Each structure stands twice: as C-alpha cells, then as structure tokens.
Short mmCIF file of C-alpha atoms in Angstrom, two decimals:
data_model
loop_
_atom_site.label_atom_id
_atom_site.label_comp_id
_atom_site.label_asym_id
_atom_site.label_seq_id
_atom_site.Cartn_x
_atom_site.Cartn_y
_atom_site.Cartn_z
CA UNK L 242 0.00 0.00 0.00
CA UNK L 243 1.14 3.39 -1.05
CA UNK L 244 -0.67 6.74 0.88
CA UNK L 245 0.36 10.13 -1.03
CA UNK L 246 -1.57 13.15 -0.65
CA UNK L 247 -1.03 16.50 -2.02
CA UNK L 248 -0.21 19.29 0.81
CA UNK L 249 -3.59 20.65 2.04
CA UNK L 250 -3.71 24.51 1.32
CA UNK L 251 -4.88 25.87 5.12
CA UNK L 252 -5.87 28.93 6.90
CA UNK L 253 -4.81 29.45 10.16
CA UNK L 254 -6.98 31.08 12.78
CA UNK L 255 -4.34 34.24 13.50
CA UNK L 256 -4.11 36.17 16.60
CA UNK L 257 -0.58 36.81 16.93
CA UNK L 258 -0.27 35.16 19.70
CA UNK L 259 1.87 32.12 20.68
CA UNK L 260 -0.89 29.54 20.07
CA UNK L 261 -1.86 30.51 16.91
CA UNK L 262 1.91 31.44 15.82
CA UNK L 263 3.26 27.97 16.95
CA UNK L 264 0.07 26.12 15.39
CA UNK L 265 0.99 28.36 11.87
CA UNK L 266 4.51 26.69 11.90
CA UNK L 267 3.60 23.50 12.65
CA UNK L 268 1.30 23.78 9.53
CA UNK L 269 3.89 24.83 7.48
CA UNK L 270 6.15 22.03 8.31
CA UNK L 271 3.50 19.87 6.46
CA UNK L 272 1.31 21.68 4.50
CA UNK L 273 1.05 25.00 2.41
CA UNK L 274 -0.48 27.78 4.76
CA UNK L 275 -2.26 30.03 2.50
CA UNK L 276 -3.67 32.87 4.51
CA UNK L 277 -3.68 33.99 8.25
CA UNK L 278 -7.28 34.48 9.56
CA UNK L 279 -7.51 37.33 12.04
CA UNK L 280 -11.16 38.45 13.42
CA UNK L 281 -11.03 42.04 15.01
CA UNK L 282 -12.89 42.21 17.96
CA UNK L 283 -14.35 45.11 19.40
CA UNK L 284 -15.67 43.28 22.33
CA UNK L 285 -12.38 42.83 25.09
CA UNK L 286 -13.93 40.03 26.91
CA UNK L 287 -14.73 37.57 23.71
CA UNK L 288 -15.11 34.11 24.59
CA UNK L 289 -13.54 33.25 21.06
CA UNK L 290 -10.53 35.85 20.15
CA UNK L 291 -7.68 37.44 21.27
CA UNK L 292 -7.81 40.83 21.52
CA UNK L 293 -4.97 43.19 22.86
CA UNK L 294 -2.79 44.80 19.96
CA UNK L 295 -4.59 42.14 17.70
CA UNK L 296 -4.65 45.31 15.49
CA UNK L 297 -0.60 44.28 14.98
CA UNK L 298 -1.11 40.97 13.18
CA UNK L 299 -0.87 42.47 9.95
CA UNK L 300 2.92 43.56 10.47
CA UNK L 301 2.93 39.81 11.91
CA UNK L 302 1.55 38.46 8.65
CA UNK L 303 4.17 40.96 7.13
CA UNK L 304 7.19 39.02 9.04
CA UNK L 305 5.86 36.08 8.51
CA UNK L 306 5.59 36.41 5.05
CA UNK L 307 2.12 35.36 4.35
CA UNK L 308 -1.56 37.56 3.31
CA UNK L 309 -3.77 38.02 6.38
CA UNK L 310 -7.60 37.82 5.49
CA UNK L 311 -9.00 40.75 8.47
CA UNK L 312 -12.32 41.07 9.53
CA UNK L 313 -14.04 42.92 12.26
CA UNK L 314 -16.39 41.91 14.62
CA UNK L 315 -18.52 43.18 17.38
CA UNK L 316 -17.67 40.24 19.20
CA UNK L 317 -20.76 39.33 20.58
CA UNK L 318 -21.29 35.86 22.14
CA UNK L 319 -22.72 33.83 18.91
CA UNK L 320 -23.00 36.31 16.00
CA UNK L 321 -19.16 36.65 16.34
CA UNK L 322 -19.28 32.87 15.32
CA UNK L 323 -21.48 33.93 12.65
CA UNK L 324 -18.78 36.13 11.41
CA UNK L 325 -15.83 33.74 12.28
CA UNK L 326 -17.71 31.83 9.38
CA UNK L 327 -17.96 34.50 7.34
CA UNK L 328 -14.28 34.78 7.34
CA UNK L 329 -13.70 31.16 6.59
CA UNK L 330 -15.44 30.78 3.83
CA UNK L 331 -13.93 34.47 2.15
CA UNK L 332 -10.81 32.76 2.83
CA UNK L 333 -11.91 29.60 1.41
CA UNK L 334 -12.95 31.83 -2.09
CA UNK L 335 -10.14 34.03 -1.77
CA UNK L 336 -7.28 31.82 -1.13
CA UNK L 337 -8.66 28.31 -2.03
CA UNK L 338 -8.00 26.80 1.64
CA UNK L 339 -9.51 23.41 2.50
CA UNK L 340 -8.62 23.34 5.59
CA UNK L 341 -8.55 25.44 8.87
CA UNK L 342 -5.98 25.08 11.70
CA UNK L 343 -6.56 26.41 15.36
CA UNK L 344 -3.94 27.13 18.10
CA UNK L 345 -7.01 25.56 20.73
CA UNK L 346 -5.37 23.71 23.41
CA UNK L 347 -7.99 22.96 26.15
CA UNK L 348 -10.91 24.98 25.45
CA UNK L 349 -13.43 22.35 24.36
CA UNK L 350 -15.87 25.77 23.61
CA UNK L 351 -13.42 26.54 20.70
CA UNK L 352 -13.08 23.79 19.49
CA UNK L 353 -15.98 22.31 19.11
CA UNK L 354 -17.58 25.84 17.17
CA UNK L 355 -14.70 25.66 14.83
CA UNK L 356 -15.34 22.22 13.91
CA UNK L 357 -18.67 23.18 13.32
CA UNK L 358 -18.15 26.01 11.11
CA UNK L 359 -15.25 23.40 9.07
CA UNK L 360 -18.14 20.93 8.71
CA UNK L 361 -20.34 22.99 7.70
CA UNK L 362 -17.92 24.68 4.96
CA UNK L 363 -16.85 21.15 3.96
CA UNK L 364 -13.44 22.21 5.28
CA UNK L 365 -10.89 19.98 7.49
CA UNK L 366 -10.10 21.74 11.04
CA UNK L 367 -6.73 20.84 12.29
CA UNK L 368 -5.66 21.74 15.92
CA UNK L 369 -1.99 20.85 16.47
CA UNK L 370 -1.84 22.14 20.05
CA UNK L 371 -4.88 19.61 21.05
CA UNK L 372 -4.03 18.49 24.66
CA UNK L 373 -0.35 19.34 24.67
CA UNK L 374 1.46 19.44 27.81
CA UNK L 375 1.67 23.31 28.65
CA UNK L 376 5.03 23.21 30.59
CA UNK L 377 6.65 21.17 28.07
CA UNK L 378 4.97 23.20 25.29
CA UNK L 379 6.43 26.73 26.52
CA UNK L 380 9.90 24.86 26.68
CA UNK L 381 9.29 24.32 23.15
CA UNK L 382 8.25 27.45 22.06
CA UNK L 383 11.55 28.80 24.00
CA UNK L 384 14.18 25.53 22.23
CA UNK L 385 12.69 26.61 18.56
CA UNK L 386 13.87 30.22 19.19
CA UNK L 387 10.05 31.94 19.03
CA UNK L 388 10.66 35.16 21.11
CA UNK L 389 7.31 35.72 22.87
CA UNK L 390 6.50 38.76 25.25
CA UNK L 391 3.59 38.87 27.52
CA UNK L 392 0.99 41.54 26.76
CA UNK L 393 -2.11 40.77 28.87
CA UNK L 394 -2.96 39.34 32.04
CA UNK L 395 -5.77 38.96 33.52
CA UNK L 396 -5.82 36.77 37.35
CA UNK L 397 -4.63 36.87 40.53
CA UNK L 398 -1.83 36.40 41.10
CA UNK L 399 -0.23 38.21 37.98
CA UNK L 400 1.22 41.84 38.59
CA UNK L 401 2.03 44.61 36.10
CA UNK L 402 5.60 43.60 36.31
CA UNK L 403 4.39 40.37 33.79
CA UNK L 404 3.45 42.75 31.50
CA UNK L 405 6.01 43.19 28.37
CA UNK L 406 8.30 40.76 29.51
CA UNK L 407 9.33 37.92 27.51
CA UNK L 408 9.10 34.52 28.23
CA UNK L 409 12.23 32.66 29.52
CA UNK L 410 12.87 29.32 30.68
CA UNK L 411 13.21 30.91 34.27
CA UNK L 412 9.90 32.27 33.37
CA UNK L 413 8.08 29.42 32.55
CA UNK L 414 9.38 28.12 35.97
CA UNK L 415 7.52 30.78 37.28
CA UNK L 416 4.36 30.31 35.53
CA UNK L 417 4.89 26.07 36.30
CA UNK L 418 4.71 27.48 40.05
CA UNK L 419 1.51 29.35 39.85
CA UNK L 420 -0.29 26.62 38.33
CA UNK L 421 0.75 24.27 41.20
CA UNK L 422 0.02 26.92 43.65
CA UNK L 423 -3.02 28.59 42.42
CA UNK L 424 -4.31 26.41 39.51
CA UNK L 425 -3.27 29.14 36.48
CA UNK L 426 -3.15 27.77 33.61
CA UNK L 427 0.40 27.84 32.33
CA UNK L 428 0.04 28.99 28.90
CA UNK L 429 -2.83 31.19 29.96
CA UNK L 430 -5.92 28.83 28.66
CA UNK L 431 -8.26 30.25 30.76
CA UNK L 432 -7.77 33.58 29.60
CA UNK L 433 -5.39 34.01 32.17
CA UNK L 434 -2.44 35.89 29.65
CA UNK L 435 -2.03 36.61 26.50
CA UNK L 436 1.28 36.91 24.61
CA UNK L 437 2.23 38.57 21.32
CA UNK L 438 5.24 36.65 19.04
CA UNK L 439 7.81 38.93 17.81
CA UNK L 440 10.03 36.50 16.27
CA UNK L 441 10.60 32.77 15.39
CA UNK L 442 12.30 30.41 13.16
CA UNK L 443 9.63 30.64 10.44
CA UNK L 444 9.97 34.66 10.72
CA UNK L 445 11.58 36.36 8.06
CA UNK L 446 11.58 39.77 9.74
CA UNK L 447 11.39 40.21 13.62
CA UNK L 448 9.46 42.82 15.36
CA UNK L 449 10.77 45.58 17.16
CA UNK L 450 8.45 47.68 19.79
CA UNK L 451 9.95 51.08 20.09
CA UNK L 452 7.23 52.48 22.38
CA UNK L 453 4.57 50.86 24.63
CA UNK L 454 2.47 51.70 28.02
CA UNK L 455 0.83 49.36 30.41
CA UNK L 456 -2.55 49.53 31.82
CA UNK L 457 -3.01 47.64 35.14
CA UNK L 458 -5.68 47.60 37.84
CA UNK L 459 -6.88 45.41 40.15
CA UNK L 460 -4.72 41.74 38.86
CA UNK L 461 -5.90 42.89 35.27
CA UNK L 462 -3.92 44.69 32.68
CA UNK L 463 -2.61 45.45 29.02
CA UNK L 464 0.67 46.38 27.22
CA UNK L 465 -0.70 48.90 24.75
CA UNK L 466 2.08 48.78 22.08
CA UNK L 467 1.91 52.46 20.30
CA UNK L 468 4.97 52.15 17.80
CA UNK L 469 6.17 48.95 16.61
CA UNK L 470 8.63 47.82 13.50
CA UNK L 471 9.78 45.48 11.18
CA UNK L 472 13.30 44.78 11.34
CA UNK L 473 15.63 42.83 8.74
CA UNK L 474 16.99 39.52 10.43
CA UNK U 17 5.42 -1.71 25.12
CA UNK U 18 2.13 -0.22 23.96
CA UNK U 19 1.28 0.40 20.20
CA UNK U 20 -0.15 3.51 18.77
CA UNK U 21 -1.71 2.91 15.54
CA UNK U 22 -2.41 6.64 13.42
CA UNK U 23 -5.37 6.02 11.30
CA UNK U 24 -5.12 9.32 9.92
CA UNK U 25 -4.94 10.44 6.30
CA UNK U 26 -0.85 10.09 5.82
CA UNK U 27 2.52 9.33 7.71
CA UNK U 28 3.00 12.10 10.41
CA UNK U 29 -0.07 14.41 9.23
CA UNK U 30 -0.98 17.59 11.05
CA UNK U 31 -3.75 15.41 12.56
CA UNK U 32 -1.17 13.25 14.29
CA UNK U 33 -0.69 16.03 17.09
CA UNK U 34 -4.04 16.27 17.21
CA UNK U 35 -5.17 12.67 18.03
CA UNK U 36 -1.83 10.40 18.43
CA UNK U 37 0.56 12.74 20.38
CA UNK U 38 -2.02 13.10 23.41
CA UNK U 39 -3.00 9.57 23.70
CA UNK U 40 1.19 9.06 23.75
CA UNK U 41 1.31 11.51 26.50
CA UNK U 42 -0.63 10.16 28.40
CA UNK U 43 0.54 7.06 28.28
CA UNK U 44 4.01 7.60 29.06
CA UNK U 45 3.19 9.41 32.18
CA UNK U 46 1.11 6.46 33.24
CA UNK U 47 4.90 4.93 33.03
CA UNK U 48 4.66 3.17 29.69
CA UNK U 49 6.92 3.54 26.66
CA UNK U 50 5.02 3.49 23.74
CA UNK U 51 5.61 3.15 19.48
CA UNK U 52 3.77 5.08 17.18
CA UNK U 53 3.12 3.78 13.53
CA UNK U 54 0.77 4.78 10.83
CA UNK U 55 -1.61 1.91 9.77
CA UNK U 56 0.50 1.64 6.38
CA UNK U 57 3.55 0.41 8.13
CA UNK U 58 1.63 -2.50 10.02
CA UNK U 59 2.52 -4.97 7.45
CA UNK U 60 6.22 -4.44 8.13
CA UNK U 61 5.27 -5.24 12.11
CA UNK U 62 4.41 -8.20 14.24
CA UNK U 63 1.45 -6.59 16.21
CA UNK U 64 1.56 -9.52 19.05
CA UNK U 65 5.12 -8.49 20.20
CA UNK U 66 3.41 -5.79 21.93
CA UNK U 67 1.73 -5.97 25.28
CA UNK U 68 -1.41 -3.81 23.97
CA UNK U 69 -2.57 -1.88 20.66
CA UNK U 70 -4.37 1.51 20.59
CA UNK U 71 -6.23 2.35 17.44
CA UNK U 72 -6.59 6.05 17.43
CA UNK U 73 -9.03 8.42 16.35
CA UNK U 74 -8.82 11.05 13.06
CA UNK U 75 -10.46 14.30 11.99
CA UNK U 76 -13.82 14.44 11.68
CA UNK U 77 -13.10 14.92 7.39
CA UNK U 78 -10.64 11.69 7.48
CA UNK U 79 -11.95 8.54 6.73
CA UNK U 80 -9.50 7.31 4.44
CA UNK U 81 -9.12 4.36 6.75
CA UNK U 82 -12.66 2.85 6.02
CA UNK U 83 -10.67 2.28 2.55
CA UNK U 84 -8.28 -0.07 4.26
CA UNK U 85 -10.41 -2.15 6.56
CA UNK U 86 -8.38 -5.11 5.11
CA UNK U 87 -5.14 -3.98 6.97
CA UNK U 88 -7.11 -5.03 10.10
CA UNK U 89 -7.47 -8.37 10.22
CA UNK U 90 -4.88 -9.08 12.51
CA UNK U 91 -6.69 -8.04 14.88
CA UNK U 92 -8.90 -11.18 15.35
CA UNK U 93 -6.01 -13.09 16.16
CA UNK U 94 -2.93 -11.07 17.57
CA UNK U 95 -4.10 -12.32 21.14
CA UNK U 96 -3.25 -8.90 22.49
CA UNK U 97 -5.51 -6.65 24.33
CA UNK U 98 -6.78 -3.49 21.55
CA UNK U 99 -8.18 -0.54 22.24
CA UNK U 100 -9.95 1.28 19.34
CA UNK U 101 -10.70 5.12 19.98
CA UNK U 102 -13.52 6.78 17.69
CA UNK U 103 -11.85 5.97 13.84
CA UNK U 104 -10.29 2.63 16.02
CA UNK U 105 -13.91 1.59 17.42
CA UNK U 106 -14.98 1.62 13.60
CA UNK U 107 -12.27 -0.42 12.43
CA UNK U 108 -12.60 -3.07 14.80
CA UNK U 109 -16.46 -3.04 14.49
CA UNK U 110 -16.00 -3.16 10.90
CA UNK U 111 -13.42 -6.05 11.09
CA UNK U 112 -16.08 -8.41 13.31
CA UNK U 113 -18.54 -7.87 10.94
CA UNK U 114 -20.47 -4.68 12.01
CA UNK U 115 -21.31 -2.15 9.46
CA UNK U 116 -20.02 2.15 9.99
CA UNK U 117 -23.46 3.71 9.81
CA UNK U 118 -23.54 8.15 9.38
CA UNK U 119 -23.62 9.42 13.19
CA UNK U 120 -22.33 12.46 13.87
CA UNK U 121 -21.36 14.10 17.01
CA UNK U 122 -19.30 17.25 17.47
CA UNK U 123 -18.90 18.11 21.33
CA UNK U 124 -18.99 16.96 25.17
CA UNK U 125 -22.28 14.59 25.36
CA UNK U 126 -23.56 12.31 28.09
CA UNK U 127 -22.47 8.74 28.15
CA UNK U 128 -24.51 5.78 29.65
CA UNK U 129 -22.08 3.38 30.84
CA UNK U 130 -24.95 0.21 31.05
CA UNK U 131 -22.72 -2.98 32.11
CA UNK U 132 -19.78 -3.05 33.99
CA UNK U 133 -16.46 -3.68 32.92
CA UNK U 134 -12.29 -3.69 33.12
CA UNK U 135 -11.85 -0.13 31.17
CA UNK U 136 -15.03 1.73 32.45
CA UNK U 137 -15.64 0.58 35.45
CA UNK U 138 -19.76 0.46 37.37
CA UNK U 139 -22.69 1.63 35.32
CA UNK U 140 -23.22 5.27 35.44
CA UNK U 141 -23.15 8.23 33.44
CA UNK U 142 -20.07 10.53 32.45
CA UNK U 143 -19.63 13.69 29.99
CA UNK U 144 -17.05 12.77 26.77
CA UNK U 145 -15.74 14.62 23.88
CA UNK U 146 -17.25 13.28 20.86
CA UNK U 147 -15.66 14.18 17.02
CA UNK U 148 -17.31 11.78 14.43
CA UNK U 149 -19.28 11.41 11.34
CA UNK U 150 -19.48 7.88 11.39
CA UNK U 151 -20.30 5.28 14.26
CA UNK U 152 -20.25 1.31 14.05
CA UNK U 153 -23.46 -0.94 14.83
CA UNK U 154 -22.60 -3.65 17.40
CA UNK U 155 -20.61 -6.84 15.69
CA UNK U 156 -22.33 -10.01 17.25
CA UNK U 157 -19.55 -10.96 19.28
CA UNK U 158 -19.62 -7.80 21.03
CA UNK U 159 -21.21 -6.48 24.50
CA UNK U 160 -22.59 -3.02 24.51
CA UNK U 161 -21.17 -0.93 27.68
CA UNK U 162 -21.99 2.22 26.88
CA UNK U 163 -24.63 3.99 25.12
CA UNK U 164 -27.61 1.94 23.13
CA UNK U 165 -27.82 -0.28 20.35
CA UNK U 166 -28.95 2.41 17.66
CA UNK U 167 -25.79 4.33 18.76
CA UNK U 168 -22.67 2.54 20.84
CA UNK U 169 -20.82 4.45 22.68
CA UNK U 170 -18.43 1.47 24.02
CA UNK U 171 -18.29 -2.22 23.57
CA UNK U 172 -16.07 -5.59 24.28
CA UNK U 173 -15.39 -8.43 22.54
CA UNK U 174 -17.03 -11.27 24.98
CA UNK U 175 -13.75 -12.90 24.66
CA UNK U 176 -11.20 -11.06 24.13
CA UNK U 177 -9.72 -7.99 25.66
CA UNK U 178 -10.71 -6.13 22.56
CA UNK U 179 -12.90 -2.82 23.05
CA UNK U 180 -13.90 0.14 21.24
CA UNK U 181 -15.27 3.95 22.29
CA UNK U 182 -16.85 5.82 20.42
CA UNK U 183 -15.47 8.92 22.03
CA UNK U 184 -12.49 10.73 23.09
CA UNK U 185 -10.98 9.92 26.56
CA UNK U 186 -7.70 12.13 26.18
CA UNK U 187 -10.57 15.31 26.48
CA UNK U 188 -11.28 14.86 30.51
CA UNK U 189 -11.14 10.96 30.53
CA UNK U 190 -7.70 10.20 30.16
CA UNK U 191 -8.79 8.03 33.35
CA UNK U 192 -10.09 5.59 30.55
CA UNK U 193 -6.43 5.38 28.96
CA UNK U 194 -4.88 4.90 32.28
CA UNK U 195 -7.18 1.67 33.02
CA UNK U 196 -6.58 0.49 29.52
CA UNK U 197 -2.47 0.04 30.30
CA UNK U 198 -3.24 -1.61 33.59
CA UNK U 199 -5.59 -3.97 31.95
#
C-alpha cells in the first residue's frame, strides 16, 4: 500500500499570539499555509478571540511572510461565530484553503464551534496544540527560538511587572509554580495571559516595539504597544 | 510496550498532534513507553510483540481508513488486548462484521455506561468529547457498555480484551487510557 496526498492549502486562525503562531509553523512544516485568519474584535472580553494589539497581526503576517484575510467583529457571544464563518469561507474563495488550523489547546468551547463552522464549509479543522502538555509546550516554544512577550494578564496572582516581559525558561518556571500553587493555567488557557510573538524560526523579519504603556488595575492589565517595526533579520 | 496505531490520512499528518501525540502523553506518564506507527507500516510489524494496541481516532473529514479495513485483520487473532478510539472503534467493528453507519457528534455529550467492565468501570453516566461522522453498529460478538444499540458508545469483545469507544478519553477521561495500560 502506497498513501500520497497533495499538501492541504490551510488557513490558520491568527491572533498573533503564541498559540496561533506555533500552530501556523507547525502547519507549514507539512502543509502550504495560505492565509492567516484574524477576526477584530471590538468586544475585550470575547469568549472566542484574542484581543490586545490584535490590530498588529498584519505587520505579523508581514514578518511572517504570508496575506492576512482581516475582519471585524462586534464580538458578541454567537454572531461573532457567525462572522468567524464568514471569514472562513472568504478565505476559502479568496485563497482556495480546505482546511482550517486552530492554536485551541484545552478549550473544548473553541473547538468544538470551529469544527462546526469546518463541517459545515466542507473544510478539514486541524488543531496541532490539542491536549499538549503546557510546561513542556512553553519549553518548546523557548528551544525553537520563538521570542514571545507577555501583553495581557488577567488573574490573581499576575502583577504589572508580567506585562512586556518575555518569556524565559526561568519564566516558565515561574508560571509552572503558579499553576501548582493557584491552579493558572500555564500557557494562559483560561484567559489568564495573552502573549504577542515577535520572532521565530519561520519569521523572516522580527518585530521591534519602540514604544509601549501598560494599563493595570486590580490583577488585570494590558501592554498597549503604540509604535512597533519590522526589522531585517 | 504499547502500540499507537495513526489512522489518519498520511505518515506524520498535522492530525497526528491532534489525536496520536495526546493519547502518547498520556501514556508515558502512566509509566509506559510506547511506538507510534501509521496503519500503512503494520505490514512491516508483528502486532503480538506488543503488550497492547491503541487504534486512534482522526479528523472528523478523514476517513481514508474505512478504505483499508483489510489492513485489520490481525486483529482477530494477535491475542493482544486493543483498544480502538472513535476511527479505532470503527475499524474493529468493521473487522467483526459490524457495518459504519452516518452518526455524527461534534462536542462533550452524556455517556450511559450500562454494564460493567475492566476499562469503564460500574454503570453510570459521564460527559465525553465526541468528534465523528461515522459510528459502528454492534458486531455479534460484542457487548454493549456504553450507550444503546442504535448508537454505541463502548463495547467488548465477549472474549477477548478487545474494546472500542466511540469517544475521546484524552478530552477529561484520560482516566479511561490509564485503566486500559493496567488492563
């Protein structure tokens, strides 16, 4: 028996952050990513999308090397799945992709609507992250050389002092003790952090922030980034 | 030594993170090694040198497998204990006889565990992660242990220490993987 298939041309669900950027190489590694997917959400408590400085993926997709698809949405519970599958299928038309990959790890909410909308587009939905081990999964990130900064957190116990600094093996330490101690998810599934990628081995510019501001309150805050660049590697 | 068998499309597809590298995990912090292979290499293996088999699951768009049913029939007679997991539970079905019928499922559901056994333990009812488009009707020398007989959700061999589910137990029942390597 012989199995040969042709690479599936995908679209990756794209929100800059590590799950989606580390889900985007792993695609490429096997298949032809076509197009980034990046919903703009105007709500910044969606239960489906990233949202702080989610206006930068486009000088992401620039780095990267690859043509982001953009919508907006108001982010509203289930209309913004309505318009998640609006965005599919305009990337399906526009860039031919029969497939979809997601950086979903745990969230069983996500996944499950974005296998919906693939079935319903006649699309296959990939999720290389499924499950992973999120210790051993930031060690990763770090050993592949993706240089990741944290721009939102959002539980006790995180201070402002998380915010813009980039994750290091003697941070993910860290973050391996909070989960033991207070249950936080490591990689931030529970909406616990958010991270932006500035550079990686399938980057072929890295990202420079030349000015940015923090917002923090009450174990919840945001690094705003105001001026950001592309820079040759 | 525990066997992984990838039904998905291809050798090391995106899928295979998806649905082998989590059962794996798991596994090997039970304290098991384990050996992955894609279905296509089987021929080039002896299946019985291991001390179980996991058939694993696929994307809800793959089944390529149902094309290579054939590459299964070792399973009647490898005398070790095989654990088929969504895609898996249809190949073994399909190998005894029973037929894949369209059922889909997309998300957690309620499970009726009706009859006791090794790998699920007392009748009662738990929440699983479902991702299918297909199920597999009962083959006659099979026990239902979970769900009904218009939809299984688990069953045994009456003999052998061969079972399928329907569902996905590395989604909040990796319990169900655990009891499978002490069987």
């Amino acid at each position: 028996m012989t199995w040969t298939h042709d690479l599936v041309k995908l679209g990756v669900l794209f929100s800059g952050g590590k799950d989606s950027v580390f889900a985007t190489y792993r695609a490429m590694q096997r298949n032809q990513v076509a197009c980034l997917i990046t919903l703009i959400s105007q709500n910044p408590d969606s239960y489906m999308f990233h949202t702080p400085n989610i206006q930068r993926t486009s000088l992401q997709a620039e780095a990267l090397g690859l043509p982001l698809l953009s919508r907006p949405t108001l982010g509203e519970k289930e209309k913004e799945l309505q318009d998640l599958e609006a965005a599919i299928a305009d990337a399906r038309d526009e860039y031919g992709i029969e497939g979809v990959v997601t950086g979903a790890i745990e969230s069983v909410y996500q996944a499950v609507r974005t296998q919906r909308i693939c079935q319903a587009l006649d699309l296959w939905c990939f999720n290389p992250l499924w499950q992973i081990n999120q210790v051993d999964y930031l060690r990763q990130l770090l050993s592949e050389g993706f240089q990741v900064i944290i721009t939102g957190v959002f539980a006790y116990p995180f201070d402002a002092s998380w915010l813009g600094q980039e994750l290091t093996l003697e941070c993910v330490c860290r973050l391996e003790e909070l989960w033991k101690r207070y249950k936080v998810s490591p990689s931030g599934e529970g909406g616990e952090l958010e991270t932006m990628v500035l550079d990686g081995p399938i980057f072929q510019k890295r990202l420079e922030i030349l000015r940015s501001s923090r917002s923090y309150c009450n174990f919840s805050g945001r690094l705003l980034i105001e001026e950001i660049r592309l820079v040759d590697k | 030594m525990i066997l992984l068998v990838d039904l998905c499309i291809e050798k090391d597809s995106l899928s295979k993170y998806e649905f082998v590298h989590p059962i794996a995990d798991t596994i090997e912090r039970s304290g098991f090694s384990v050996e992955i292979r894609h279905y296509s290499e089987l021929a080039r293996l002896m299946p019985e040198k291991f001390d179980k088999i996991i058939l694993c699951g696929t994307a809800l768009k793959d089944n390529y497998y149902t094309k290579h049913i054939n590459s299964f029939s070792w399973i009647k007679c490898c005398g070790t204990p095989v654990l088929g997991i969504c895609a898996g539970m249809q190949v073994i079905g399909s190998v005894f006889g029973g037929r894949i019928v369209p059922q889909q499922a997309i998300g957690l559901e309620a499970i009726e565990i009706i009859r006791a056994s090794a790998l699920l333990g007392e009748p009662r009812t738990i929440d699983g992660y479902h991702l299918h488009n297909f199920a597999v009707t009962v083959p006659d020398d099979f026990l239902l242990l979970a769900g009904c007989d218009a939809y299984a959700e688990a069953f045994k061999h009456k003999i052998l220490s061969i079972y399928g589910i329907i569902f996905h137990p590395e989604v909040r029942n990796r319990w169900i993987l655990e009891r499978f390597t002490n069987l």
